[in-house]
PDB file of C-alpha atoms in Angstrom:
ATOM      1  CA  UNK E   1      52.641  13.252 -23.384  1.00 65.00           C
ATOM      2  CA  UNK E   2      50.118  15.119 -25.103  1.00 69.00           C
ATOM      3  CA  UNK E   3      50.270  15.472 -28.761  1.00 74.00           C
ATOM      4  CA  UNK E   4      50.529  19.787 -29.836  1.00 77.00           C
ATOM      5  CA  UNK E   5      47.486  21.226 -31.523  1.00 91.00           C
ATOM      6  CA  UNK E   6      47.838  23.829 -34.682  1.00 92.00           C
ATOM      7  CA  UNK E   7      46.759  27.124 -33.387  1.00 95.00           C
ATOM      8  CA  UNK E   8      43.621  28.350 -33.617  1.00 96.00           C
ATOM      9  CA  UNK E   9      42.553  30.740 -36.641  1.00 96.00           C
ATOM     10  CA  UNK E  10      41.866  33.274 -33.384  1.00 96.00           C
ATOM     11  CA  UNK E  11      45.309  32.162 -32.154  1.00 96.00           C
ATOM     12  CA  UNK E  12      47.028  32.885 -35.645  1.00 96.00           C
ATOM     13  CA  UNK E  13      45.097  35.994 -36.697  1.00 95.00           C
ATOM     14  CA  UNK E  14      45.996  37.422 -32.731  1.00 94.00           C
ATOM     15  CA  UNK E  15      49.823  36.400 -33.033  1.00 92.00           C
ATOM     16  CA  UNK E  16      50.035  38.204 -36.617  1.00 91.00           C
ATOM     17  CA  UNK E  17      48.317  41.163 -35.348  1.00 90.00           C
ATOM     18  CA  UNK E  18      50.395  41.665 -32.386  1.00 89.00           C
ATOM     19  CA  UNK E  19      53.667  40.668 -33.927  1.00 86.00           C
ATOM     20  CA  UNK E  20      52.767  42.764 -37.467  1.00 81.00           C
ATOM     21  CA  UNK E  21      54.681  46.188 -37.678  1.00 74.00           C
ATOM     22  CA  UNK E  22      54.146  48.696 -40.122  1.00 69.00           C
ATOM     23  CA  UNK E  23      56.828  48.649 -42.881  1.00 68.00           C
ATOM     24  CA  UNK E  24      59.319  50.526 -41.795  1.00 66.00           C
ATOM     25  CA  UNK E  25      58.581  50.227 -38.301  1.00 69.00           C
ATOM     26  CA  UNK E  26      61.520  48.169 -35.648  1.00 70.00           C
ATOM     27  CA  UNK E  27      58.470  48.127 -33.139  1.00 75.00           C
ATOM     28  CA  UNK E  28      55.000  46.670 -33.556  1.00 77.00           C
ATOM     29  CA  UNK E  29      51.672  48.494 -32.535  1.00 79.00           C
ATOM     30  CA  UNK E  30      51.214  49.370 -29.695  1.00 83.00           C
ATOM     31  CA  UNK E  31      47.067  48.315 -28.331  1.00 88.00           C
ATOM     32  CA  UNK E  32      45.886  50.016 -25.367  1.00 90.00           C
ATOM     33  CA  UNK E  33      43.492  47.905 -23.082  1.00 92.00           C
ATOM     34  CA  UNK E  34      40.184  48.260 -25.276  1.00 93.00           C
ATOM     35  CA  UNK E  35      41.778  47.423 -28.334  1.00 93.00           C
ATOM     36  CA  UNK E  36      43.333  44.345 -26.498  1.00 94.00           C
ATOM     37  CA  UNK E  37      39.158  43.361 -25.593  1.00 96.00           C
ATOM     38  CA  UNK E  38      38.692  44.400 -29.715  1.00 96.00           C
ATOM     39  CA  UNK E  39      41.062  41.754 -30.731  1.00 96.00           C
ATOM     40  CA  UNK E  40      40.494  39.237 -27.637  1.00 97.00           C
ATOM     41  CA  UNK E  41      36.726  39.077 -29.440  1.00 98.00           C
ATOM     42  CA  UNK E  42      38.310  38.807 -33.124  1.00 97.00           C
ATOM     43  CA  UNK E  43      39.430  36.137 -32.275  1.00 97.00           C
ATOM     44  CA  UNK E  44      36.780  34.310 -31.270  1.00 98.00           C
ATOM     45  CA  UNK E  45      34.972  35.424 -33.839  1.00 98.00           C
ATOM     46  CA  UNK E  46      37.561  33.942 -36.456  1.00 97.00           C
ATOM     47  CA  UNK E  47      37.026  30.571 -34.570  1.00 98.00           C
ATOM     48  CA  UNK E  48      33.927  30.525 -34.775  1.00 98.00           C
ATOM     49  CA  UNK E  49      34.148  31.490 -38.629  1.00 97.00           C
ATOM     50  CA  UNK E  50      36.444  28.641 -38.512  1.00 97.00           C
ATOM     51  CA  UNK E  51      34.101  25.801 -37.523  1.00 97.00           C
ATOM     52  CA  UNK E  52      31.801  27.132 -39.608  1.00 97.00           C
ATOM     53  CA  UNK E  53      34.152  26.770 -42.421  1.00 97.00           C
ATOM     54  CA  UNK E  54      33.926  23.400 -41.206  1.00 96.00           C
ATOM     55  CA  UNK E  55      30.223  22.795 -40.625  1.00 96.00           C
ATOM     56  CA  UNK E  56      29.365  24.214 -44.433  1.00 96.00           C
ATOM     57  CA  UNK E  57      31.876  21.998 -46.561  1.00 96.00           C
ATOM     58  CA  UNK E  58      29.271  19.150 -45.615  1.00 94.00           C
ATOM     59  CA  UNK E  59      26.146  21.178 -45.706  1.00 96.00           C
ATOM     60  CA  UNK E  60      23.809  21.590 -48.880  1.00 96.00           C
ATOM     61  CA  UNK E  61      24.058  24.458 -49.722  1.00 96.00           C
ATOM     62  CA  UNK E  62      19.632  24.685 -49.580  1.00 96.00           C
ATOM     63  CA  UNK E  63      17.519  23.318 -47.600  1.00 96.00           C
ATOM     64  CA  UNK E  64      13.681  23.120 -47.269  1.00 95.00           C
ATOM     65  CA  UNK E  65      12.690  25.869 -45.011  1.00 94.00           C
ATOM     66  CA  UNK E  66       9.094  26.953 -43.759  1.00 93.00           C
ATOM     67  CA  UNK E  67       5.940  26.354 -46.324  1.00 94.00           C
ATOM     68  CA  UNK E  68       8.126  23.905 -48.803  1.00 93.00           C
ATOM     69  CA  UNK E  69       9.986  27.217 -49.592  1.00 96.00           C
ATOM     70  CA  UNK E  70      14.128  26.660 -50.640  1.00 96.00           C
ATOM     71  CA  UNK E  71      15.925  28.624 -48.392  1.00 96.00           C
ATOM     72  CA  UNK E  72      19.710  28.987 -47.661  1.00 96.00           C
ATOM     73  CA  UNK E  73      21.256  26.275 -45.208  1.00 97.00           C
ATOM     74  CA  UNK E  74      21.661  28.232 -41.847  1.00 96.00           C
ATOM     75  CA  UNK E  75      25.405  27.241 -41.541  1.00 97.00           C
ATOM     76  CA  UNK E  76      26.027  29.568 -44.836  1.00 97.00           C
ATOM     77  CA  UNK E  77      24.096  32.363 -43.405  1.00 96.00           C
ATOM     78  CA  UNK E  78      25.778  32.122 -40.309  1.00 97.00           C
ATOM     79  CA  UNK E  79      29.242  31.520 -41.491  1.00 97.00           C
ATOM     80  CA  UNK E  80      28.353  35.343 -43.685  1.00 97.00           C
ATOM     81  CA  UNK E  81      27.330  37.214 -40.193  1.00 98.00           C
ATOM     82  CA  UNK E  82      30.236  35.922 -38.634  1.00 97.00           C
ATOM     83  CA  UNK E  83      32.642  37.239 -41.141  1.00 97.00           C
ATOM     84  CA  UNK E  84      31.010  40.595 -41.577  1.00 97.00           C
ATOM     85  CA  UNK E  85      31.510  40.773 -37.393  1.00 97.00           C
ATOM     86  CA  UNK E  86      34.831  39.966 -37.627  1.00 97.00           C
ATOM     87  CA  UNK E  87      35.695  42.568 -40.713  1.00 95.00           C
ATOM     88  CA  UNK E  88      33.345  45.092 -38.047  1.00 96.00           C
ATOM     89  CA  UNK E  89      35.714  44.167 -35.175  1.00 96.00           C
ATOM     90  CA  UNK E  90      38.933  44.569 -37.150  1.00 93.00           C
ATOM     91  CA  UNK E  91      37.899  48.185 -38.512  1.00 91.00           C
ATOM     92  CA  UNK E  92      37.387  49.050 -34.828  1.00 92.00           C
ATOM     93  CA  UNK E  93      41.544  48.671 -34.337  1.00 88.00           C
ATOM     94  CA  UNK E  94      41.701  50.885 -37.346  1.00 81.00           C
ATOM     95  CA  UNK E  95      45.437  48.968 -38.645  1.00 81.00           C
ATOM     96  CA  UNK E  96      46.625  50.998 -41.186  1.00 71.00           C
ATOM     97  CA  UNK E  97      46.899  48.995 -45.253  1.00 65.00           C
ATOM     98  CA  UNK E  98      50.082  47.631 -45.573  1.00 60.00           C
ATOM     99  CA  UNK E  99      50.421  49.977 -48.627  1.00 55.00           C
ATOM    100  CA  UNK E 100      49.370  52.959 -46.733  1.00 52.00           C
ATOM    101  CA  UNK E 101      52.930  53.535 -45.329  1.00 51.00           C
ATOM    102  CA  UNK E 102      53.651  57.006 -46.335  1.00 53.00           C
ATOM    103  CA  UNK E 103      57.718  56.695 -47.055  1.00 55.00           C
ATOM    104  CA  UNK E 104      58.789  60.571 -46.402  1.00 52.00           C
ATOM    105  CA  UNK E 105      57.262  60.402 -42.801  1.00 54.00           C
ATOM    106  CA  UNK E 106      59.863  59.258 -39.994  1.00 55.00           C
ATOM    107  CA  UNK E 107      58.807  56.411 -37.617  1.00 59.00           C
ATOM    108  CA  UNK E 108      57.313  58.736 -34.868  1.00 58.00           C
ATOM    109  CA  UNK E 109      55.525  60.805 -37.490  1.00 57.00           C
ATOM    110  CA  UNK E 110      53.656  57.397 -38.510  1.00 62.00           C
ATOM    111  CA  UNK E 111      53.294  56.668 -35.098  1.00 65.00           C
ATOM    112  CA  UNK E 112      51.653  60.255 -34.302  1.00 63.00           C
ATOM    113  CA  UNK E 113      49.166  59.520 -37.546  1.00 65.00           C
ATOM    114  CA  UNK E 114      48.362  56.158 -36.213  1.00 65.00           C
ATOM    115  CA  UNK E 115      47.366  57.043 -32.911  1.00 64.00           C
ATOM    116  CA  UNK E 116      45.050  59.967 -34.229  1.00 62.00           C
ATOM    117  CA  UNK E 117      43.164  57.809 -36.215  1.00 62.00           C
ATOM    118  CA  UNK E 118      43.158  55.484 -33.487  1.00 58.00           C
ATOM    119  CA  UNK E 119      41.440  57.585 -31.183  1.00 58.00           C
ATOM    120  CA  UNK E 120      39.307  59.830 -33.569  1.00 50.00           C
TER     121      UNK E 120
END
């Protein structure tokens, strides 16, 4: 019998997204087909950040680049484009701060504003 694995960092960021509901909200967000390919690639963007996270622990944190010039290790610079595409990615499903939740509005009202700045 095969031994479980510990989810993913994709896994675990997609399972909190999908399960996350605004506060006051019985239902979580609701993600239409596009938004579902959005998160699909945030996730495999925060796995990759994860091994990279991995990689950079051992990694000096210079390394001799062209001409004898110091130059940052490539795993560092990649690790930093891989979390400024996943931060891009996540904007895209435009989740509303979990302090944003306007109390006086009902649950449809919240709703309503969450699907126009969804779609604007």
């Amino acid at each position: 019998m095969a031994k479980p694995t510990a989810p993913t960092a994709g896994e675990r960021l997609k399972a909190s997204i999908l399960e996350w509901r605004p506060q006051g909200d019985v239902e979580p967000m609701i993600f239409g087909p596009g938004e579902r390919l959005v998160l699909d690639a945030a996730a495999g963007v925060a796995d990759t950040i994860e091994r990279l996270e991995h990689a950079s622990a051992d990694a000096p944190p210079f390394v001799d680049g062209p001409g004898g010039r110091v130059v940052i290790h490539p795993v560092h610079s990649e690790l930093r484009s891989q979390r400024v595409a996943l931060a891009t990615l996540l904007s895209r499903l435009h989740l509303p701060e979990s302090g944003e939740n306007d109390e006086k509005l009902t649950a449809s009202q919240r709703a309503r504003k969450a699907a126009r700045a969804r779609w604007s």
